[in-house]
Amino acid sequence: MTDLLTNHVPAPGPADGRDAGEGTAARTAKSRTTARTTGHGPSAGTPGDGSPARTARRSFDFDAARRLRALTGVDEELLGRVRYERSKYTALGGVVLGTSVIAAFSMWNFATQALGRVSLAALVPTVIWMLFVLNLDRWLVTPQPNARRRVGPLLMRLLIALMLGVVIAEPLVLRIFQTAIEERVAGERTDALDRLRTNLVRCNPVPSSTRTVTPEGCDRKYVLSFGTTPGERAEELTSLRSDAAALQKRVDRDTTRLEAIDSEVRDECRLLVRVAATGLHQRTSECLRLREKAQDYRTTHRTDENEKRLAGMNSRIAKIEAELTSSRGAFLEARADGIEQRLDEERAQQKEVGVLERIRALDELASGNPVLFVGIWLVRLLFVLLDVLPVLVKYLSGESAYDRMLTSASNSAVKIHDEEVRLGERRAMADFEIAQDAVEQEVRRHRAESEAAFREHTAAMNIRVRQAVNALEDEIRRSSTV
């Protein structure tokens, strides 16, 4: 747009030889003035295409300073009239280039963090982002005519620069505090795994019966599934132990009673009574009675059967306990394997630290430490300021001579364009009037020719009528004469 306003000012079309001569003279005077100002005229060096001055000028057109100034969008021909401002726009171009490099570094960090590793694929968004920021900053700092008189575009450019700075600054802040962020995330992941392990152990206890109750706060996320559990025979063992305990009490009671009877039998049967008739010793009748009593007690209370039954129960209890111990060990092993599998799945989801996780960890670090909070925001504001710097440098430095010249050239180009438009309009109107007059003349000519032809036709018809009348009169006279 600047080149269009300053370099391409079309000369009006030559209406006559005088206008063409004046236009040629004006262009010659302008080119001489430019040559005297910039030092690029024929007098700047010795004639000839191979002169050192011309060679130096050609090499200067492509030097680093000129390329840096190209990043600011200035017109070199117009800037050549105020050569003392070249250093200013060269420095501004360096600021624009530096901002784009910072943006590229920011995108590189963001892309590598998103991918989870350093990859050549991150170069694609890095280069695209750098070129985008470079061209956007170039548009933001490009001199605009009459820019100081319009507050709206200035505020819009500052707002765009501020938003761009915020976007660029965040990945750089994450990169600076990367160590603390990764330590924070690693600690949180370890705590999450520990909580998951605790919940899995709590929500999957060793079942003591076939009807297990899920502990409070345990949803399907923490409940594991098993093929067999120790609780399947736990109820049988509990019932068997209860029956064995009751039988044990009964056996103990019967044994105690039977031992008391046997003690009485032993005490009584030690006494021998001499039979007077035979002279032999024999047991007393009380001894025999007590023996019968003991035998009846064993028979009625089934002490031998109960003892055998109790022994069988104890043997069965021992067998079931052994099976339960083995089943409990298998259950604990299966639970440990299930817990490790769940933990491995959780670790698989925690492979790399994502960008959102880094931002959240940074916010948590800042919220718990006021000093770190201030430091993070200072670094963030620093990068935002660096990204907004080209626009600030441009619009806080005041209006320069180049800006005034650009405004004058732009206003002049607008005026010249308006005059050319008016001239073209007048020419078009004149051509239209000429064409309209030509059409009207053609209409009048055709109308006159038509009227003349009509009159000729009328005259011819009158002549023919008179001839016919004369012929008829002659015929009548001849008839009357005869």
Protein backbone atom coordinates (compact mmCIF):
# COMPACT_ATOMS: atom_id res chain seq x y z
CA MET A 1 0.00 0.00 0.00
CA THR A 2 2.88 2.34 0.81
CA ASP A 3 4.52 1.63 -2.53
CA LEU A 4 1.24 2.29 -4.29
CA LEU A 5 0.78 5.63 -2.55
CA THR A 6 4.35 6.90 -2.89
CA ASN A 7 5.83 5.39 -6.04
CA HIS A 8 2.96 4.91 -8.48
CA VAL A 9 1.38 8.30 -9.02
CA PRO A 10 -0.01 8.10 -12.58
CA ALA A 11 0.34 11.17 -14.72
CA PRO A 12 -2.78 12.51 -16.43
CA GLY A 13 -3.28 11.59 -20.04
CA PRO A 14 -1.90 14.02 -22.59
CA ALA A 15 -4.78 16.14 -23.75
CA ASP A 16 -2.42 18.07 -25.98
CA GLY A 17 1.31 18.51 -26.56
CA ARG A 18 1.60 21.11 -23.84
CA ASP A 19 0.19 18.80 -21.14
CA ALA A 20 2.51 16.00 -22.21
CA GLY A 21 5.49 18.30 -22.07
CA GLU A 22 4.56 19.59 -18.64
CA GLY A 23 4.12 16.00 -17.32
CA THR A 24 7.50 14.97 -18.72
CA ALA A 25 9.17 18.01 -17.23
CA ALA A 26 7.58 17.39 -13.84
CA ARG A 27 8.73 13.77 -13.81
CA THR A 28 12.24 14.80 -14.84
CA ALA A 29 12.41 17.40 -12.07
CA LYS A 30 11.15 14.87 -9.52
CA SER A 31 13.72 12.29 -10.55
CA ARG A 32 16.49 14.89 -10.33
CA THR A 33 15.35 15.92 -6.85
CA THR A 34 15.31 12.30 -5.72
CA ALA A 35 18.74 11.73 -7.17
CA ARG A 36 20.15 14.75 -5.31
CA THR A 37 18.53 13.66 -2.03
CA THR A 38 19.46 9.98 -2.04
CA GLY A 39 22.77 10.25 -3.83
CA HIS A 40 21.74 7.63 -6.40
CA GLY A 41 21.77 9.90 -9.43
CA PRO A 42 24.29 9.80 -12.24
CA SER A 43 26.53 12.28 -10.44
CA ALA A 44 26.94 9.94 -7.48
CA GLY A 45 29.57 7.90 -9.28
CA THR A 46 31.50 7.73 -12.46
CA PRO A 47 29.56 6.80 -15.57
CA GLY A 48 29.52 3.23 -16.70
CA ASP A 49 27.85 0.08 -15.53
CA GLY A 50 30.97 -1.38 -13.89
CA SER A 51 31.82 1.59 -11.65
CA PRO A 52 32.62 0.80 -7.97
CA ALA A 53 29.90 3.17 -6.77
CA ARG A 54 27.21 1.39 -8.78
CA THR A 55 28.48 -2.01 -7.63
CA ALA A 56 28.46 -0.87 -4.00
CA ARG A 57 24.94 0.49 -4.40
CA ARG A 58 23.70 -2.80 -5.85
CA SER A 59 25.26 -4.78 -3.00
CA PHE A 60 23.83 -2.33 -0.49
CA ASP A 61 20.32 -3.03 -1.79
CA PHE A 62 20.58 -6.55 -0.47
CA ASP A 63 22.48 -6.08 2.77
CA ALA A 64 21.26 -7.08 6.22
CA ALA A 65 20.16 -3.57 7.21
CA ARG A 66 17.91 -3.26 4.19
CA ARG A 67 16.36 -6.64 4.91
CA LEU A 68 15.74 -5.70 8.52
CA ARG A 69 14.06 -2.48 7.42
CA ALA A 70 11.93 -4.54 5.06
CA LEU A 71 10.45 -6.20 8.16
CA THR A 72 9.04 -2.81 9.20
CA GLY A 73 7.21 -2.24 5.90
CA VAL A 74 8.92 1.06 5.05
CA ASP A 75 9.41 2.38 1.54
CA GLU A 76 13.15 2.63 0.86
CA GLU A 77 12.68 5.33 -1.79
CA LEU A 78 10.72 7.54 0.58
CA LEU A 79 12.99 6.69 3.52
CA GLY A 80 15.98 7.70 1.40
CA ARG A 81 14.86 11.33 1.72
CA VAL A 82 15.30 11.13 5.51
CA ARG A 83 18.39 8.94 5.70
CA TYR A 84 18.99 9.69 9.37
CA GLU A 85 15.94 7.57 10.26
CA ARG A 86 17.29 4.44 8.60
CA SER A 87 19.01 3.31 11.81
CA LYS A 88 15.74 3.66 13.71
CA TYR A 89 13.81 1.43 11.32
CA THR A 90 16.74 -0.99 11.11
CA ALA A 91 16.60 -1.39 14.90
CA LEU A 92 12.82 -1.75 14.75
CA GLY A 93 13.23 -4.51 12.18
CA GLY A 94 15.65 -6.25 14.55
CA VAL A 95 13.03 -6.06 17.31
CA VAL A 96 10.42 -7.60 14.98
CA LEU A 97 12.83 -10.39 14.04
CA GLY A 98 13.70 -11.03 17.70
CA THR A 99 10.03 -11.27 18.61
CA SER A 100 9.44 -13.84 15.88
CA VAL A 101 12.43 -15.87 17.09
CA ILE A 102 11.02 -15.83 20.65
CA ALA A 103 7.67 -16.94 19.24
CA ALA A 104 9.37 -19.78 17.35
CA PHE A 105 11.13 -20.93 20.53
CA SER A 106 7.81 -20.78 22.37
CA MET A 107 6.06 -22.90 19.71
CA TRP A 108 8.97 -25.38 19.72
CA ASN A 109 8.55 -25.87 23.48
CA PHE A 110 4.77 -26.17 23.14
CA ALA A 111 5.01 -28.71 20.30
CA THR A 112 7.61 -30.86 22.06
CA GLN A 113 5.57 -30.81 25.28
CA ALA A 114 2.43 -31.77 23.36
CA LEU A 115 4.23 -34.60 21.56
CA GLY A 116 6.00 -35.70 24.73
CA ARG A 117 9.38 -35.86 23.02
CA VAL A 118 11.76 -33.90 20.80
CA SER A 119 10.80 -34.59 17.21
CA LEU A 120 11.48 -33.10 13.80
CA ALA A 121 7.72 -32.90 13.34
CA ALA A 122 7.75 -30.00 15.81
CA LEU A 123 9.68 -27.93 13.24
CA VAL A 124 6.61 -27.64 11.00
CA PRO A 125 4.39 -25.70 13.46
CA THR A 126 7.48 -23.83 14.69
CA VAL A 127 8.33 -22.45 11.24
CA ILE A 128 4.68 -21.70 10.44
CA TRP A 129 4.20 -19.89 13.75
CA MET A 130 7.42 -17.91 13.30
CA LEU A 131 6.41 -16.72 9.83
CA PHE A 132 2.90 -15.89 11.03
CA VAL A 133 4.16 -13.82 13.98
CA LEU A 134 6.79 -12.18 11.77
CA ASN A 135 4.21 -11.06 9.21
CA LEU A 136 1.70 -10.08 11.88
CA ASP A 137 4.26 -7.90 13.68
CA ARG A 138 5.29 -6.45 10.32
CA TRP A 139 1.67 -5.51 9.70
CA LEU A 140 1.36 -4.06 13.21
CA VAL A 141 4.43 -1.79 12.86
CA THR A 142 4.03 -0.88 9.19
CA PRO A 143 3.70 2.92 8.97
CA GLN A 144 0.20 4.02 8.09
CA PRO A 145 -0.74 7.47 6.78
CA ASN A 146 -2.79 9.59 9.18
CA ALA A 147 -2.36 6.89 11.86
CA ARG A 148 -1.95 9.43 14.68
CA ARG A 149 -5.39 10.83 14.02
CA ARG A 150 -7.17 7.47 14.41
CA VAL A 151 -7.31 5.96 17.88
CA GLY A 152 -9.38 2.91 16.92
CA PRO A 153 -6.77 1.18 14.72
CA LEU A 154 -4.07 1.96 17.28
CA LEU A 155 -6.03 0.34 20.10
CA MET A 156 -6.85 -2.64 17.91
CA ARG A 157 -3.17 -3.18 17.09
CA LEU A 158 -2.18 -2.89 20.74
CA LEU A 159 -4.89 -5.39 21.71
CA ILE A 160 -3.75 -7.87 19.05
CA ALA A 161 -0.14 -7.50 20.18
CA LEU A 162 -1.16 -8.03 23.82
CA MET A 163 -3.16 -11.19 23.06
CA LEU A 164 -0.34 -12.52 20.92
CA GLY A 165 2.11 -11.84 23.74
CA VAL A 166 0.00 -13.78 26.23
CA VAL A 167 -0.17 -16.78 23.88
CA ILE A 168 3.57 -16.72 23.24
CA ALA A 169 4.57 -16.15 26.87
CA GLU A 170 2.80 -19.15 28.43
CA PRO A 171 4.95 -21.94 26.86
CA LEU A 172 8.10 -20.01 27.78
CA VAL A 173 6.97 -19.71 31.41
CA LEU A 174 6.28 -23.45 31.46
CA ARG A 175 9.75 -24.08 30.07
CA ILE A 176 11.46 -21.94 32.72
CA PHE A 177 9.66 -23.67 35.61
CA GLN A 178 9.86 -27.10 33.96
CA THR A 179 11.82 -28.78 36.79
CA ALA A 180 9.44 -27.69 39.54
CA ILE A 181 6.42 -28.56 37.40
CA GLU A 182 7.68 -32.06 36.60
CA GLU A 183 8.51 -32.71 40.27
CA ARG A 184 5.03 -31.56 41.23
CA VAL A 185 3.38 -33.76 38.61
CA ALA A 186 5.53 -36.77 39.58
CA GLY A 187 4.53 -36.34 43.23
CA GLU A 188 0.86 -36.05 42.32
CA ARG A 189 1.04 -39.16 40.17
CA THR A 190 2.75 -41.11 42.95
CA ASP A 191 0.07 -39.99 45.42
CA ALA A 192 -2.65 -40.95 42.95
CA LEU A 193 -1.15 -44.42 42.56
CA ASP A 194 -0.90 -44.83 46.34
CA ARG A 195 -4.53 -43.78 46.78
CA LEU A 196 -5.58 -46.17 44.04
CA ARG A 197 -3.67 -49.02 45.67
CA THR A 198 -5.21 -48.25 49.07
CA ASN A 199 -8.73 -48.11 47.64
CA LEU A 200 -8.24 -51.35 45.72
CA VAL A 201 -7.05 -53.14 48.87
CA ARG A 202 -9.87 -51.65 50.95
CA CYS A 203 -12.58 -52.40 48.40
CA ASN A 204 -11.41 -55.99 47.82
CA PRO A 205 -11.01 -57.54 51.30
CA VAL A 206 -10.59 -61.25 51.93
CA PRO A 207 -14.23 -62.46 51.97
CA SER A 208 -15.38 -64.29 55.05
CA SER A 209 -18.64 -65.51 53.52
CA THR A 210 -20.26 -66.04 50.18
CA ARG A 211 -22.33 -62.88 50.64
CA THR A 212 -19.77 -60.08 50.75
CA VAL A 213 -20.77 -56.46 51.39
CA THR A 214 -18.99 -53.77 49.36
CA PRO A 215 -17.31 -51.28 51.70
CA GLU A 216 -18.62 -47.74 51.75
CA GLY A 217 -17.23 -45.43 49.09
CA CYS A 218 -16.24 -48.24 46.71
CA ASP A 219 -17.69 -48.02 43.23
CA ARG A 220 -17.11 -50.25 40.23
CA LYS A 221 -13.83 -48.50 39.55
CA TYR A 222 -12.21 -50.05 42.63
CA VAL A 223 -13.94 -53.47 42.74
CA LEU A 224 -12.03 -56.33 41.11
CA SER A 225 -13.50 -59.58 39.81
CA PHE A 226 -12.16 -63.00 40.88
CA GLY A 227 -12.93 -66.54 39.71
CA THR A 228 -13.08 -68.15 43.18
CA THR A 229 -12.95 -66.63 46.65
CA PRO A 230 -12.20 -68.10 50.10
CA GLY A 231 -15.70 -67.18 51.25
CA GLU A 232 -17.25 -70.07 49.37
CA ARG A 233 -16.36 -72.59 52.21
CA ALA A 234 -16.08 -70.07 55.02
CA GLU A 235 -19.74 -70.53 55.96
CA GLU A 236 -19.31 -74.30 56.01
CA LEU A 237 -16.28 -73.94 58.27
CA THR A 238 -18.15 -71.57 60.56
CA SER A 239 -21.11 -73.95 60.84
CA LEU A 240 -18.82 -76.91 61.37
CA ARG A 241 -16.89 -75.09 64.07
CA SER A 242 -20.15 -74.17 65.80
CA ASP A 243 -21.34 -77.79 65.74
CA ALA A 244 -17.94 -79.02 66.90
CA ALA A 245 -17.93 -76.52 69.75
CA ALA A 246 -21.39 -77.64 70.88
CA LEU A 247 -20.40 -81.29 70.60
CA GLN A 248 -17.17 -80.56 72.43
CA LYS A 249 -19.11 -79.08 75.33
CA ARG A 250 -21.36 -82.13 75.41
CA VAL A 251 -18.44 -84.54 75.25
CA ASP A 252 -16.63 -82.61 77.96
CA ARG A 253 -19.71 -82.70 80.14
CA ASP A 254 -20.23 -86.42 79.58
CA THR A 255 -16.55 -87.13 80.11
CA THR A 256 -16.54 -85.21 83.36
CA ARG A 257 -19.62 -87.07 84.58
CA LEU A 258 -18.25 -90.40 83.40
CA GLU A 259 -14.90 -89.78 85.09
CA ALA A 260 -16.73 -89.09 88.34
CA ILE A 261 -18.63 -92.37 88.03
CA ASP A 262 -15.46 -94.27 87.12
CA SER A 263 -13.74 -92.74 90.15
CA GLU A 264 -16.54 -94.02 92.37
CA VAL A 265 -16.28 -97.41 90.67
CA ARG A 266 -12.56 -97.60 91.30
CA ASP A 267 -12.91 -96.55 94.89
CA GLU A 268 -15.72 -99.00 95.52
CA CYS A 269 -14.22 -101.88 93.62
CA ARG A 270 -11.01 -101.81 95.64
CA LEU A 271 -12.91 -103.28 98.52
CA LEU A 272 -13.22 -107.08 98.48
CA VAL A 273 -15.76 -108.92 100.64
CA ARG A 274 -15.05 -112.49 101.98
CA VAL A 275 -17.83 -114.93 101.29
CA ALA A 276 -18.42 -117.02 104.38
CA ALA A 277 -19.67 -120.06 102.51
CA THR A 278 -16.80 -120.34 100.13
CA GLY A 279 -14.16 -118.31 101.86
CA LEU A 280 -13.42 -116.44 98.60
CA HIS A 281 -13.19 -112.66 98.15
CA GLN A 282 -15.51 -110.92 95.69
CA ARG A 283 -16.63 -107.46 94.67
CA THR A 284 -19.27 -105.74 96.56
CA SER A 285 -22.74 -105.31 95.19
CA GLU A 286 -22.22 -101.53 95.19
CA CYS A 287 -19.24 -101.98 92.91
CA LEU A 288 -21.29 -104.01 90.51
CA ARG A 289 -24.07 -101.46 90.61
CA LEU A 290 -21.70 -98.59 89.88
CA ARG A 291 -20.18 -100.50 87.00
CA GLU A 292 -23.61 -101.05 85.52
CA LYS A 293 -24.37 -97.39 86.07
CA ALA A 294 -21.21 -96.37 84.22
CA GLN A 295 -22.02 -98.75 81.37
CA ASP A 296 -25.57 -97.46 81.17
CA TYR A 297 -24.28 -93.86 81.10
CA ARG A 298 -21.95 -94.66 78.21
CA THR A 299 -24.75 -96.39 76.36
CA THR A 300 -27.40 -93.76 76.89
CA HIS A 301 -25.12 -90.77 76.25
CA ARG A 302 -23.21 -92.39 73.38
CA THR A 303 -19.91 -91.07 74.59
CA ASP A 304 -17.82 -93.21 72.24
CA GLU A 305 -19.84 -92.17 69.19
CA ASN A 306 -19.67 -88.52 70.20
CA GLU A 307 -15.92 -88.72 70.66
CA LYS A 308 -15.49 -90.34 67.24
CA ARG A 309 -17.85 -87.78 65.71
CA LEU A 310 -15.93 -84.95 67.38
CA ALA A 311 -12.66 -86.35 66.10
CA GLY A 312 -14.11 -86.49 62.57
CA MET A 313 -15.34 -82.91 62.86
CA ASN A 314 -11.94 -81.72 64.04
CA SER A 315 -10.28 -83.56 61.18
CA ARG A 316 -12.71 -82.00 58.71
CA ILE A 317 -12.19 -78.57 60.25
CA ALA A 318 -8.44 -78.94 59.90
CA LYS A 319 -8.84 -79.98 56.27
CA ILE A 320 -11.14 -77.05 55.45
CA GLU A 321 -8.81 -74.66 57.25
CA ALA A 322 -5.93 -75.91 55.14
CA GLU A 323 -8.02 -75.46 52.00
CA LEU A 324 -9.07 -71.99 53.13
CA THR A 325 -5.46 -71.07 53.85
CA SER A 326 -4.47 -72.17 50.36
CA SER A 327 -7.50 -70.42 48.84
CA ARG A 328 -6.76 -67.25 50.81
CA GLY A 329 -3.18 -67.29 49.56
CA ALA A 330 -4.39 -67.74 45.98
CA PHE A 331 -6.92 -64.93 46.51
CA LEU A 332 -4.27 -62.60 47.91
CA GLU A 333 -2.00 -63.42 44.98
CA ALA A 334 -4.82 -62.85 42.47
CA ARG A 335 -5.73 -59.59 44.20
CA ALA A 336 -2.11 -58.45 44.12
CA ASP A 337 -1.92 -59.28 40.40
CA GLY A 338 -5.19 -57.42 39.75
CA ILE A 339 -3.99 -54.41 41.70
CA GLU A 340 -0.69 -54.35 39.82
CA GLN A 341 -2.56 -54.62 36.52
CA ARG A 342 -4.74 -51.67 37.44
CA LEU A 343 -1.70 -49.71 38.54
CA ASP A 344 0.05 -50.54 35.27
CA GLU A 345 -3.00 -49.29 33.36
CA GLU A 346 -2.93 -46.10 35.40
CA ARG A 347 0.80 -45.68 34.75
CA ALA A 348 0.20 -46.22 31.04
CA GLN A 349 -2.15 -43.23 31.09
CA GLN A 350 0.55 -41.18 32.81
CA LYS A 351 3.24 -41.60 30.17
CA GLU A 352 4.07 -37.98 29.37
CA VAL A 353 3.23 -34.73 31.09
CA GLY A 354 0.75 -32.85 28.91
CA VAL A 355 0.44 -29.10 28.46
CA LEU A 356 -2.81 -28.80 30.43
CA GLU A 357 -1.30 -30.84 33.25
CA ARG A 358 1.71 -28.54 33.30
CA ILE A 359 -0.49 -25.44 33.44
CA ARG A 360 -2.54 -26.91 36.29
CA ALA A 361 0.60 -27.90 38.21
CA LEU A 362 2.04 -24.40 37.72
CA ASP A 363 -1.15 -22.82 39.06
CA GLU A 364 -1.08 -25.12 42.09
CA LEU A 365 2.55 -24.25 42.75
CA ALA A 366 1.80 -20.54 42.47
CA SER A 367 -1.29 -20.71 44.70
CA GLY A 368 0.63 -22.32 47.54
CA ASN A 369 3.66 -20.03 47.47
CA PRO A 370 3.23 -16.22 47.28
CA VAL A 371 6.89 -15.67 46.36
CA LEU A 372 6.67 -18.17 43.53
CA PHE A 373 3.35 -16.62 42.46
CA VAL A 374 4.97 -13.20 42.12
CA GLY A 375 7.97 -14.68 40.31
CA ILE A 376 5.82 -16.54 37.80
CA TRP A 377 3.79 -13.46 36.99
CA LEU A 378 6.90 -11.32 36.66
CA VAL A 379 8.37 -13.76 34.14
CA ARG A 380 5.04 -13.96 32.32
CA LEU A 381 4.73 -10.17 32.13
CA LEU A 382 8.33 -9.94 30.94
CA PHE A 383 7.65 -12.18 27.95
CA VAL A 384 4.37 -10.40 27.24
CA LEU A 385 6.25 -7.09 27.24
CA LEU A 386 8.88 -8.51 24.89
CA ASP A 387 6.18 -9.68 22.49
CA VAL A 388 4.36 -6.32 22.60
CA LEU A 389 7.65 -4.43 22.30
CA PRO A 390 7.55 -3.82 18.50
CA VAL A 391 4.17 -2.10 18.70
CA LEU A 392 5.16 -0.15 21.82
CA VAL A 393 8.41 0.99 20.21
CA LYS A 394 6.53 2.04 17.09
CA TYR A 395 3.69 3.99 18.68
CA LEU A 396 5.46 5.36 21.74
CA SER A 397 8.33 6.87 19.76
CA GLY A 398 6.12 9.61 18.36
CA GLU A 399 5.48 10.70 14.81
CA SER A 400 8.66 10.73 12.75
CA ALA A 401 9.59 12.68 9.67
CA TYR A 402 9.02 9.57 7.60
CA ASP A 403 5.48 9.27 8.97
CA ARG A 404 4.76 12.90 8.08
CA MET A 405 6.20 12.39 4.60
CA LEU A 406 4.15 9.25 4.19
CA THR A 407 1.01 11.08 5.27
CA SER A 408 1.76 13.93 2.84
CA ALA A 409 2.49 11.51 0.00
CA SER A 410 -0.65 9.56 0.77
CA ASN A 411 -2.83 12.68 0.90
CA SER A 412 -1.23 13.91 -2.31
CA ALA A 413 -1.83 10.58 -4.01
CA VAL A 414 -5.45 10.65 -2.84
CA LYS A 415 -5.91 14.16 -4.22
CA ILE A 416 -4.28 13.22 -7.52
CA HIS A 417 -6.46 10.15 -7.73
CA ASP A 418 -9.56 12.23 -7.03
CA GLU A 419 -8.60 14.69 -9.75
CA GLU A 420 -7.92 11.83 -12.17
CA VAL A 421 -11.31 10.37 -11.35
CA ARG A 422 -12.97 13.74 -11.93
CA LEU A 423 -11.03 14.19 -15.17
CA GLY A 424 -12.06 10.75 -16.31
CA GLU A 425 -15.63 11.56 -15.36
CA ARG A 426 -15.54 14.79 -17.36
CA ARG A 427 -14.02 12.97 -20.32
CA ALA A 428 -16.64 10.27 -20.11
CA MET A 429 -19.42 12.88 -19.91
CA ALA A 430 -17.93 14.74 -22.88
CA ASP A 431 -17.72 11.52 -24.89
CA PHE A 432 -21.28 10.77 -23.89
CA GLU A 433 -22.47 14.22 -24.99
CA ILE A 434 -20.57 13.90 -28.28
CA ALA A 435 -22.10 10.51 -28.90
CA GLN A 436 -25.52 11.87 -27.97
CA ASP A 437 -25.12 14.79 -30.41
CA ALA A 438 -24.01 12.39 -33.12
CA VAL A 439 -27.06 10.26 -32.53
CA GLU A 440 -29.34 13.29 -32.59
CA GLN A 441 -27.75 14.50 -35.85
CA GLU A 442 -28.19 11.04 -37.34
CA VAL A 443 -31.83 11.08 -36.27
CA ARG A 444 -32.39 14.51 -37.79
CA ARG A 445 -30.68 13.42 -41.02
CA HIS A 446 -32.79 10.32 -41.28
CA ARG A 447 -35.89 12.37 -40.52
CA ALA A 448 -35.03 14.93 -43.23
CA GLU A 449 -34.31 12.18 -45.74
CA SER A 450 -37.60 10.53 -44.87
CA GLU A 451 -39.51 13.80 -45.27
CA ALA A 452 -37.79 14.49 -48.61
CA ALA A 453 -38.60 11.04 -49.86
CA PHE A 454 -42.19 11.52 -48.75
CA ARG A 455 -42.42 14.80 -50.59
CA GLU A 456 -40.91 13.23 -53.72
CA HIS A 457 -43.36 10.41 -53.52
CA THR A 458 -46.25 12.84 -53.06
CA ALA A 459 -45.11 14.89 -56.04
CA ALA A 460 -44.78 11.80 -58.18
CA MET A 461 -48.25 10.70 -57.20
CA ASN A 462 -49.65 14.12 -58.01
CA ILE A 463 -47.98 14.03 -61.40
CA ARG A 464 -49.39 10.60 -62.12
CA VAL A 465 -52.85 11.76 -61.04
CA ARG A 466 -52.67 14.82 -63.28
CA GLN A 467 -51.48 12.69 -66.17
CA ALA A 468 -54.35 10.29 -65.63
CA VAL A 469 -56.82 13.16 -65.43
CA ASN A 470 -55.45 14.72 -68.61
CA ALA A 471 -55.61 11.41 -70.40
CA LEU A 472 -59.20 10.94 -69.28
CA GLU A 473 -60.14 14.46 -70.43
CA ASP A 474 -58.57 13.77 -73.81
CA GLU A 475 -60.52 10.56 -74.08
CA ILE A 476 -63.75 12.35 -73.23
CA ARG A 477 -63.11 15.07 -75.78
CA ARG A 478 -62.43 12.53 -78.47
CA SER A 479 -65.58 10.69 -77.63
CA SER A 480 -67.68 13.86 -77.75
CA THR A 481 -66.15 14.88 -81.06
CA VAL A 482 -67.07 11.60 -82.68
